[in-house]
CSV table of C-alpha atoms in Angstrom, one decimal:
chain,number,residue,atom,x,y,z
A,27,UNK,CA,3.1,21.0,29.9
A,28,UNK,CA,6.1,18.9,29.7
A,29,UNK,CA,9.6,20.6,27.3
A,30,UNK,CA,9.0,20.4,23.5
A,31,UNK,CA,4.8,20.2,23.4
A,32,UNK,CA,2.7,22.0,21.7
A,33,UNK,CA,-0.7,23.9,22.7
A,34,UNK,CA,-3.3,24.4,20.3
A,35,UNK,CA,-6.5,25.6,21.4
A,36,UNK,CA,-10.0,26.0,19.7
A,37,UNK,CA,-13.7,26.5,19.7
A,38,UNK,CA,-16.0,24.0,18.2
A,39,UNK,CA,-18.3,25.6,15.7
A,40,UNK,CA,-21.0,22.9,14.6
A,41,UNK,CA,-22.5,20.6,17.6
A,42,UNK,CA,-23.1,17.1,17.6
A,43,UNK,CA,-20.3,15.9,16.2
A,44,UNK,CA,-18.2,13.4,17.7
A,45,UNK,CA,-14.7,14.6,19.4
A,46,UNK,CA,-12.1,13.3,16.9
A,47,UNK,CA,-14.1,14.8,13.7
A,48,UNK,CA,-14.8,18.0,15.6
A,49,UNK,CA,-10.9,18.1,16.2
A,50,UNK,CA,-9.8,17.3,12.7
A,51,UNK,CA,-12.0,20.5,11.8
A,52,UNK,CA,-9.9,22.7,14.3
A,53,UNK,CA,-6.5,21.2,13.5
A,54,UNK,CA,-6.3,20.1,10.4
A,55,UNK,CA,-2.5,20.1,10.0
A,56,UNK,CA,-3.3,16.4,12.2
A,57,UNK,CA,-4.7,13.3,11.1
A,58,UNK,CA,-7.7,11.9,12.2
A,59,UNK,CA,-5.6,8.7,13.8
A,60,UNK,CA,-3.0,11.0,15.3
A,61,UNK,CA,-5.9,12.7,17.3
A,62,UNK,CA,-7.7,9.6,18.1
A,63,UNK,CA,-4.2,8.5,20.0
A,64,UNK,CA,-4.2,11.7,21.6
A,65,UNK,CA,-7.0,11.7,22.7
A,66,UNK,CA,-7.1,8.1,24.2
A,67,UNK,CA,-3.6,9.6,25.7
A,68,UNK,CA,-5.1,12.2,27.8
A,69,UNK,CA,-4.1,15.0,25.6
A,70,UNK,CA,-7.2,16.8,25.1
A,71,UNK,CA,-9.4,18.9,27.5
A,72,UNK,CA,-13.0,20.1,26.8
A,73,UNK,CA,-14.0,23.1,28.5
A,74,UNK,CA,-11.1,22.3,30.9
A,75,UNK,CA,-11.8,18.8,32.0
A,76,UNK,CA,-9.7,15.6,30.0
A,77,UNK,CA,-11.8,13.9,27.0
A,78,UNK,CA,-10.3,10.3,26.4
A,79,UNK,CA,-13.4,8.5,24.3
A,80,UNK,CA,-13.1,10.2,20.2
A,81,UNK,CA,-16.5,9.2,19.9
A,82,UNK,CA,-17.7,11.5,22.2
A,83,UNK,CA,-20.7,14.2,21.3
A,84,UNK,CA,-19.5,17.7,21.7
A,85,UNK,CA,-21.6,20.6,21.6
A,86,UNK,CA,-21.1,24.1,20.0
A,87,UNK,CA,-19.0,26.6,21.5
A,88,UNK,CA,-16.9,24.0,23.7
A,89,UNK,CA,-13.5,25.1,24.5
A,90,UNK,CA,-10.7,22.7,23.3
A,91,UNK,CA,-7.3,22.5,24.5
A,92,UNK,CA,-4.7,20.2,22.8
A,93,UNK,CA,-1.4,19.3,24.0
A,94,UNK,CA,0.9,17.6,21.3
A,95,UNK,CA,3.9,15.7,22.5
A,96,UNK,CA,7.0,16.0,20.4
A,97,UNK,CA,6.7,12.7,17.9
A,98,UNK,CA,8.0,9.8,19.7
A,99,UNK,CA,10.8,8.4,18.2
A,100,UNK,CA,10.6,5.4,16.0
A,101,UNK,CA,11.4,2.0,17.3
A,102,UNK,CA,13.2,0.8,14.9
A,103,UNK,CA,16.7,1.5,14.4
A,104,UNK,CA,18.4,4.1,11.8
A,105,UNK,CA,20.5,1.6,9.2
A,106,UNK,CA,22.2,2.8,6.3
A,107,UNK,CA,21.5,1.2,2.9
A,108,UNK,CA,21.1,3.1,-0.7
A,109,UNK,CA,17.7,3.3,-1.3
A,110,UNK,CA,16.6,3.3,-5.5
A,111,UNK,CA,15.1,7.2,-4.8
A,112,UNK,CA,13.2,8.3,-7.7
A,113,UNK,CA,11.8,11.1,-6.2
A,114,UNK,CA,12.1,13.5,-3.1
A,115,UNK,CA,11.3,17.1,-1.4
A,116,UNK,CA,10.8,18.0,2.2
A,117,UNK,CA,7.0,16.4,2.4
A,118,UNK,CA,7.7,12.9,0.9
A,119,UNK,CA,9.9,10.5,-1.1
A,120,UNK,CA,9.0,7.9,-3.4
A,121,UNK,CA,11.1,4.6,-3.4
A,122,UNK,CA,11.5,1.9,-6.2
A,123,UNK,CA,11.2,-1.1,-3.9
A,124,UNK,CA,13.6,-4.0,-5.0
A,125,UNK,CA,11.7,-7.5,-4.3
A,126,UNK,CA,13.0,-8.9,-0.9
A,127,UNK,CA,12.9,-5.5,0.4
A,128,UNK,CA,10.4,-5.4,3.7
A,129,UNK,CA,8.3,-2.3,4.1
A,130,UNK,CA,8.7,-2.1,7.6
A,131,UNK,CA,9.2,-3.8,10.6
A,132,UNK,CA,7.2,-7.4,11.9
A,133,UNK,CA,7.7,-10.5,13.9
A,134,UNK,CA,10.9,-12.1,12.2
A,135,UNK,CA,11.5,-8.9,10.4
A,136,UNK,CA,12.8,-6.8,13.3
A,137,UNK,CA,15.8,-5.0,10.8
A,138,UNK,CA,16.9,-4.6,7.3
A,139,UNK,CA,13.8,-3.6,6.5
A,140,UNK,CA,12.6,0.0,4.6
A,141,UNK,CA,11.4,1.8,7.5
A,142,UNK,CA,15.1,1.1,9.1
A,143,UNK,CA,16.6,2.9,5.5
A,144,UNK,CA,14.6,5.6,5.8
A,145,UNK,CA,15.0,6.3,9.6
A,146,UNK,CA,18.4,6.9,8.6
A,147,UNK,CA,17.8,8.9,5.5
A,148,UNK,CA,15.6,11.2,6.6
A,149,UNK,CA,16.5,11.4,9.9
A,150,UNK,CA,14.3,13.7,12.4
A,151,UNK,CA,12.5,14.9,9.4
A,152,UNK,CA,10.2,11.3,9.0
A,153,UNK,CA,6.8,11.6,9.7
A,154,UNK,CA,6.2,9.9,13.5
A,155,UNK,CA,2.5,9.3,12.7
A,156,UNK,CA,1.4,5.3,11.3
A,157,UNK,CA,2.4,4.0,13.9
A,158,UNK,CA,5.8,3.8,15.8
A,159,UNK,CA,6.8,0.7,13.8
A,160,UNK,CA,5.8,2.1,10.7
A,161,UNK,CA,6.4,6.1,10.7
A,162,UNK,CA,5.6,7.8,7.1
A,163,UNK,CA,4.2,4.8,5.6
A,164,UNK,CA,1.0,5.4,4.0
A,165,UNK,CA,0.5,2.6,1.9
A,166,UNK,CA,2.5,-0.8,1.7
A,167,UNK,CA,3.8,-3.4,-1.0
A,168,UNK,CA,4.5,-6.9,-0.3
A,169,UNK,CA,7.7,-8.3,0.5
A,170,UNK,CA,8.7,-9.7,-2.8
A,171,UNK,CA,6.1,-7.4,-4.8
A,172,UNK,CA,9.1,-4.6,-6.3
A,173,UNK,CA,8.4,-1.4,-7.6
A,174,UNK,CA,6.8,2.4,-6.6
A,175,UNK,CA,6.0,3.2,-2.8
A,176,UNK,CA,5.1,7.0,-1.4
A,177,UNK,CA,6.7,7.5,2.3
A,178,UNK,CA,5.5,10.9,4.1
A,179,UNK,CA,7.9,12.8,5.8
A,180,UNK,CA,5.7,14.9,7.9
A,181,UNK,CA,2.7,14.8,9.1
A,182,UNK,CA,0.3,17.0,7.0
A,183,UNK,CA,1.6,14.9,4.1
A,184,UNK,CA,1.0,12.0,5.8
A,185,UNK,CA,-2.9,13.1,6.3
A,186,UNK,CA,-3.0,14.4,2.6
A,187,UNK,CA,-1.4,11.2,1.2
A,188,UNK,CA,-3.3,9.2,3.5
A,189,UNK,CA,-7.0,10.6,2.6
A,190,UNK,CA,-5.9,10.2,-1.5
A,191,UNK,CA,-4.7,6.3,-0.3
A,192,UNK,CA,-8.6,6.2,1.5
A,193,UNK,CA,-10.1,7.7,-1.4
A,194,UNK,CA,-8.8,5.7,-3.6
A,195,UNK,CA,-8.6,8.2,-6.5
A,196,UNK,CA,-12.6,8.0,-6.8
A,197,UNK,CA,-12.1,12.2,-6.9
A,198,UNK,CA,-8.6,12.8,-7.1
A,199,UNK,CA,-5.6,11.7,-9.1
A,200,UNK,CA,-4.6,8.9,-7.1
A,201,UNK,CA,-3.2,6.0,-10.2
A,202,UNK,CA,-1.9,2.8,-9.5
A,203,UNK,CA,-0.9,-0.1,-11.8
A,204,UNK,CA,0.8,-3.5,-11.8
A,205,UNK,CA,2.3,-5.8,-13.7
A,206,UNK,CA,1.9,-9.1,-13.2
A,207,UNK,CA,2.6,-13.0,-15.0
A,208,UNK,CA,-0.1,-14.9,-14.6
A,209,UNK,CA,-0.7,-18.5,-15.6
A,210,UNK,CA,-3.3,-18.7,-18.6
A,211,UNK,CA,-5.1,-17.0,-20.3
A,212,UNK,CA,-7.8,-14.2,-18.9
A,213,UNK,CA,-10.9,-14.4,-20.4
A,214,UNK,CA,-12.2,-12.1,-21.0
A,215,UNK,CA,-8.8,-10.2,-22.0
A,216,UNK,CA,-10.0,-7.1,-20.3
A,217,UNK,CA,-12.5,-6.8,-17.3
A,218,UNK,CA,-12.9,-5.9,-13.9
A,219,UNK,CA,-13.0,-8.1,-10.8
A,220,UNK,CA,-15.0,-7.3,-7.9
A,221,UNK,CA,-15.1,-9.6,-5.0
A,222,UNK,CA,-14.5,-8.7,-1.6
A,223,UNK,CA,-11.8,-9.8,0.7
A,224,UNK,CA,-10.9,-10.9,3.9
A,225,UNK,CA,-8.5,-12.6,6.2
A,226,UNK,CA,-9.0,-16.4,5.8
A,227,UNK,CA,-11.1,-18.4,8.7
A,228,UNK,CA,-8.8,-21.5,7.7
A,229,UNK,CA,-5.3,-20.1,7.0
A,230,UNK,CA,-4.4,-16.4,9.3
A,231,UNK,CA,-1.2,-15.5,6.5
A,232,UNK,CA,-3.9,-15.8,3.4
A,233,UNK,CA,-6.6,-13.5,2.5
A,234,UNK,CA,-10.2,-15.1,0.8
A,235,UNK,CA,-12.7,-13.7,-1.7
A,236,UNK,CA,-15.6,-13.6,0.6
A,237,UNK,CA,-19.1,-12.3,0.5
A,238,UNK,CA,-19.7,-8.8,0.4
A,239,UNK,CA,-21.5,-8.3,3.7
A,240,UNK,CA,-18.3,-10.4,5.7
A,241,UNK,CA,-15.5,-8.9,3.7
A,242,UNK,CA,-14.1,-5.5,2.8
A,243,UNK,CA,-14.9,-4.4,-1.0
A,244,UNK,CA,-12.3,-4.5,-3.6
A,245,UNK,CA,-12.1,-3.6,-7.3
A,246,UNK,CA,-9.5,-5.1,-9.6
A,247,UNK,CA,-8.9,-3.7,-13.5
A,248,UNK,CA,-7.1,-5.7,-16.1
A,249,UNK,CA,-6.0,-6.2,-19.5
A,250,UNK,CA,-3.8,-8.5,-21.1
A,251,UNK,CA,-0.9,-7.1,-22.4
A,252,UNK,CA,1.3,-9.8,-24.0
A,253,UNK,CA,-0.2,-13.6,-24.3
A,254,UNK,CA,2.7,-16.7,-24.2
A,255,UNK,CA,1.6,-20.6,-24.8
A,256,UNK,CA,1.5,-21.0,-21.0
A,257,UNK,CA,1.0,-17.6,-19.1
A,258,UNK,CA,0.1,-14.1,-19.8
A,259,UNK,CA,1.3,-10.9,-19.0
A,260,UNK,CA,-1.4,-8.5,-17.5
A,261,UNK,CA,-1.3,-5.2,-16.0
A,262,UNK,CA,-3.4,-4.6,-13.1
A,263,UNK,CA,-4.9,-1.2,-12.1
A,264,UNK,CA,-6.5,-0.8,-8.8
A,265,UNK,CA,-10.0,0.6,-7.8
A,266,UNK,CA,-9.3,-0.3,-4.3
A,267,UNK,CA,-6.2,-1.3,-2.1
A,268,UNK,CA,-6.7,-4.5,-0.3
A,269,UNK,CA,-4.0,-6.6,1.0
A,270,UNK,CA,-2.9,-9.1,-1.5
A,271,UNK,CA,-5.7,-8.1,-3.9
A,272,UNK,CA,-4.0,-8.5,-6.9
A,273,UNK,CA,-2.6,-11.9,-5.9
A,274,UNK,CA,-6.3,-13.1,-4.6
A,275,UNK,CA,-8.4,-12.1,-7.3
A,276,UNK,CA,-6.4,-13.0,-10.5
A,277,UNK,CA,-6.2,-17.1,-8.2
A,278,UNK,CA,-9.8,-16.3,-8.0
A,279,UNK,CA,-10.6,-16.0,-11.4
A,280,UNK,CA,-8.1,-19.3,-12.4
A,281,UNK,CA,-4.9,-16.9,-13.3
A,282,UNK,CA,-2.6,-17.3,-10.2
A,283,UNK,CA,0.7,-15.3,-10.7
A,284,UNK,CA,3.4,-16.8,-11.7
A,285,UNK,CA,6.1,-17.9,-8.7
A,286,UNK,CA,3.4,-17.5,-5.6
A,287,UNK,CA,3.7,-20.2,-3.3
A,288,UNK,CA,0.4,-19.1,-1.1
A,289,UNK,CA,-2.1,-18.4,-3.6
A,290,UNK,CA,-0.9,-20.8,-6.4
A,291,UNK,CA,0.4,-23.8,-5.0
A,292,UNK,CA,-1.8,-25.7,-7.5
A,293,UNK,CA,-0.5,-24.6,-10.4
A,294,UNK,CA,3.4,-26.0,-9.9
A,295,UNK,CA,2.8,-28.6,-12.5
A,296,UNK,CA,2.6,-25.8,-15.1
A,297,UNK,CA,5.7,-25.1,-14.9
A,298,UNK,CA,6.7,-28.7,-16.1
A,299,UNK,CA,4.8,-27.6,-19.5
A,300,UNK,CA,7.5,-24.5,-20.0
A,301,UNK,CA,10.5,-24.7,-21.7
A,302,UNK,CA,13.8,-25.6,-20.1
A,303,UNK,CA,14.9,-22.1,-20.4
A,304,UNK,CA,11.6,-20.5,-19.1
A,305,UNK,CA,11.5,-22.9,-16.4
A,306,UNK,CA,15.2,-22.0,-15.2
A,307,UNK,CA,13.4,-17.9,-15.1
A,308,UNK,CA,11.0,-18.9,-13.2
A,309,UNK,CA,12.8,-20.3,-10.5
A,310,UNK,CA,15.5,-17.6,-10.7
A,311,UNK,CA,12.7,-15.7,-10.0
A,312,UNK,CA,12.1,-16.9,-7.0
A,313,UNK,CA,9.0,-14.5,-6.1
A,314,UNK,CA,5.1,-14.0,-7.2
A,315,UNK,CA,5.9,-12.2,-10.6
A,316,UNK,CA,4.1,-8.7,-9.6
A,317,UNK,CA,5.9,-5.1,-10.2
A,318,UNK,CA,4.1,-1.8,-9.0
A,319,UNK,CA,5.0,0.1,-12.5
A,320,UNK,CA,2.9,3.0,-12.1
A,321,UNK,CA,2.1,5.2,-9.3
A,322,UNK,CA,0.7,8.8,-9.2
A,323,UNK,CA,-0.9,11.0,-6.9
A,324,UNK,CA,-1.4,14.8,-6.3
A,325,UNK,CA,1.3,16.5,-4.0
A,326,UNK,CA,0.2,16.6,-0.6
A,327,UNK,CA,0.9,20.6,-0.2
A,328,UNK,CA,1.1,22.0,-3.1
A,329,UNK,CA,-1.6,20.1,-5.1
A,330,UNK,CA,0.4,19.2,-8.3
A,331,UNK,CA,0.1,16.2,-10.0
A,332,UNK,CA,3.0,13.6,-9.9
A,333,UNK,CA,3.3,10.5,-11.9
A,334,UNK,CA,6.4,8.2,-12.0
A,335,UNK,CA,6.3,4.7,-13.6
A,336,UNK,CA,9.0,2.1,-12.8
A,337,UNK,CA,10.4,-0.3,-15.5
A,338,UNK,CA,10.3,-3.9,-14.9
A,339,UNK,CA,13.3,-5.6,-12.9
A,340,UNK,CA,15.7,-7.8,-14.5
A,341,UNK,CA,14.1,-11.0,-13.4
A,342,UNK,CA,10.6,-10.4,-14.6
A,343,UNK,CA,12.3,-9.1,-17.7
A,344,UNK,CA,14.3,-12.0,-18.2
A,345,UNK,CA,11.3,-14.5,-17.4
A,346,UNK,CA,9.3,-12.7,-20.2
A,347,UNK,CA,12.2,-13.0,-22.8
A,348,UNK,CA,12.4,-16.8,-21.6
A,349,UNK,CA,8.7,-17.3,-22.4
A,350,UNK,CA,8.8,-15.1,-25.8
A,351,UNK,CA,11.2,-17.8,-26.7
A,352,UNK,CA,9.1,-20.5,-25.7
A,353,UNK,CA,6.0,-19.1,-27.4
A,354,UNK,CA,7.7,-18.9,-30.6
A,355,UNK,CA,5.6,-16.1,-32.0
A,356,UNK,CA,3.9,-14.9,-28.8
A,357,UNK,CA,0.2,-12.8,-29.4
A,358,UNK,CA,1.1,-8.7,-28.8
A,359,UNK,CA,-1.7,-6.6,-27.5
């Protein structure tokens, strides 16, 4: 066993189950992913011989050994910046992503990105697990798409966060909403969408509504909020957590956001209609016009309920006012 790893060892109670489950059982303070690379790295042994394949059937009684490596150390560099921390213990953090702000490292993205911030914020204490690329991250927000992101800083909160994320509050607290400027009018003013989602066949950096049996399912709630003469202000709350749902389902349904260049190309000669003011917003914007405002979720290790919610930025707040004005007497929900 090589300095700094850790033995764990075990007995598996209930036969039949396939390796990785049967380990999460005996070690839960480890995620289900975390063991699957484990295991594919030779660091298990059943009944003393190595176990690479998580799929694998075990039977009652087996003997486990697991040998956990010290967390390998993120790629990506440790770079100061001051991060908008609106929350923080010694399990997680919770950020108030400014738009333009990365998430984490990618192809043309290599630095200056969240995941370098926190590298150097948390230091040693950030969770190794997600990836190497993308350590504590449990659930992401879109380049320009500001507001509330979780980051765990160990790994049992990165399982608990994780398993809320997967769950997608169906049985816990697990809350998140949006805000978002759309173009039009919803109709109805309140509804659901449901239409599953995939990468598209035709264009590999957009994501499709697709049929259900060839996509991933995904649940959209919305409700206008505040209506202008050429967009609408909606807030978003979501069932599921697809990439680019929000985005792809309000284009779907005719109600692009406001400012998105990939899923609302179509819609530039509304802008033309808006006011010389409101049009000056919008391209001060510069962005799709979505905010994560809301965001709650029960603590990973001591089970309490958090809740923050995040005001809107200056330039969606300053687009709005710009569309009040060209409204004149805009509808208020």
């Amino acid at each position: 066993m090589d300095n700094g790893d850790v033995e764990k060892a075990g007995i598996v109670a209930e036969g039949g189950v396939r390796l990785d489950r049967a380990l999460v059982t005996l070690f839960p303070d480890l995620s289900r992913a975390r063991l699957q690379d484990l295991i594919r790295a030779g660091h298990v042994k059943r009944d003393g011989l190595p176990a690479r394949d998580p799929a694998a059937k075990v039977a009652a009684g087996a003997s486990i050994i697991l040998t956990v490596p010290p967390p390998a150390p993120a790629e990506p560099v440790a770079e100061a910046a001051d991060l908008p921390i609106v929350y923080e213990d010694d399990d997680l953090i919770v950020i108030d992503k400014p738009a333009g702000l990365v998430v984490h490292p990618a192809p043309g993205h290599e630095s200056g990105t969240l995941v370098n911030a926190l590298i150097a914020h948390c230091g040693a204490s950030l969770s190794g697990i997600g990836g190497v690329r993308r350590p504590g991250i449990v659930h992401r927000l879109d380049k320009d798409t500001s507001g509330l992101i979780v980051v765990a800083k160990n790994d049992a909160a990165h399982q608990g966060l994780t398993a809320q994320f997967a769950d997608h509050g169906r049985t816990g607290p697990l809350e998140r909403a949006y805000a978002a400027l759309v173009w039009g009018l919803p109709q109805p003013r309140a509804g659901t969408i449901r239409a599953s989602l995939a990468r598209s066949r035709f264009h590999r950096e957009k994501i499709a509504v697709v049929s259900d049996d060839s996509g991933r399912h995904a649940v959209t709630h919305y409700a206008v909020a505040e209506s202008y003469r050429e967009a609408t202000l909606v807030r978003c709350r979501l069932e599921t957590g697809r990439t680019h749902q929000i985005r792809v389902h309000l284009a779907h349904r005719g109600h692009p956001l406001l400012g998105d260049t990939v899923y609302g190309g179509a819609f530039r000669t509304k802008a033309a209609r808006l006011s010389l003011e409101a049009r000056a917003a919008l391209t001060a914007l510069g962005r799709q016009a979505l905010h994560a405002e809301l965001l709650g979720f029960s603590h990973p290790r001591t089970g309490e309920t958090l809740r923050f919610e995040s005001a809107l930025p200056t330039d969606m707040t300053a687009l709005i006012l710009a569309l009040r004005a060209d409204a004149g007497d805009p509808a208020r929900l």
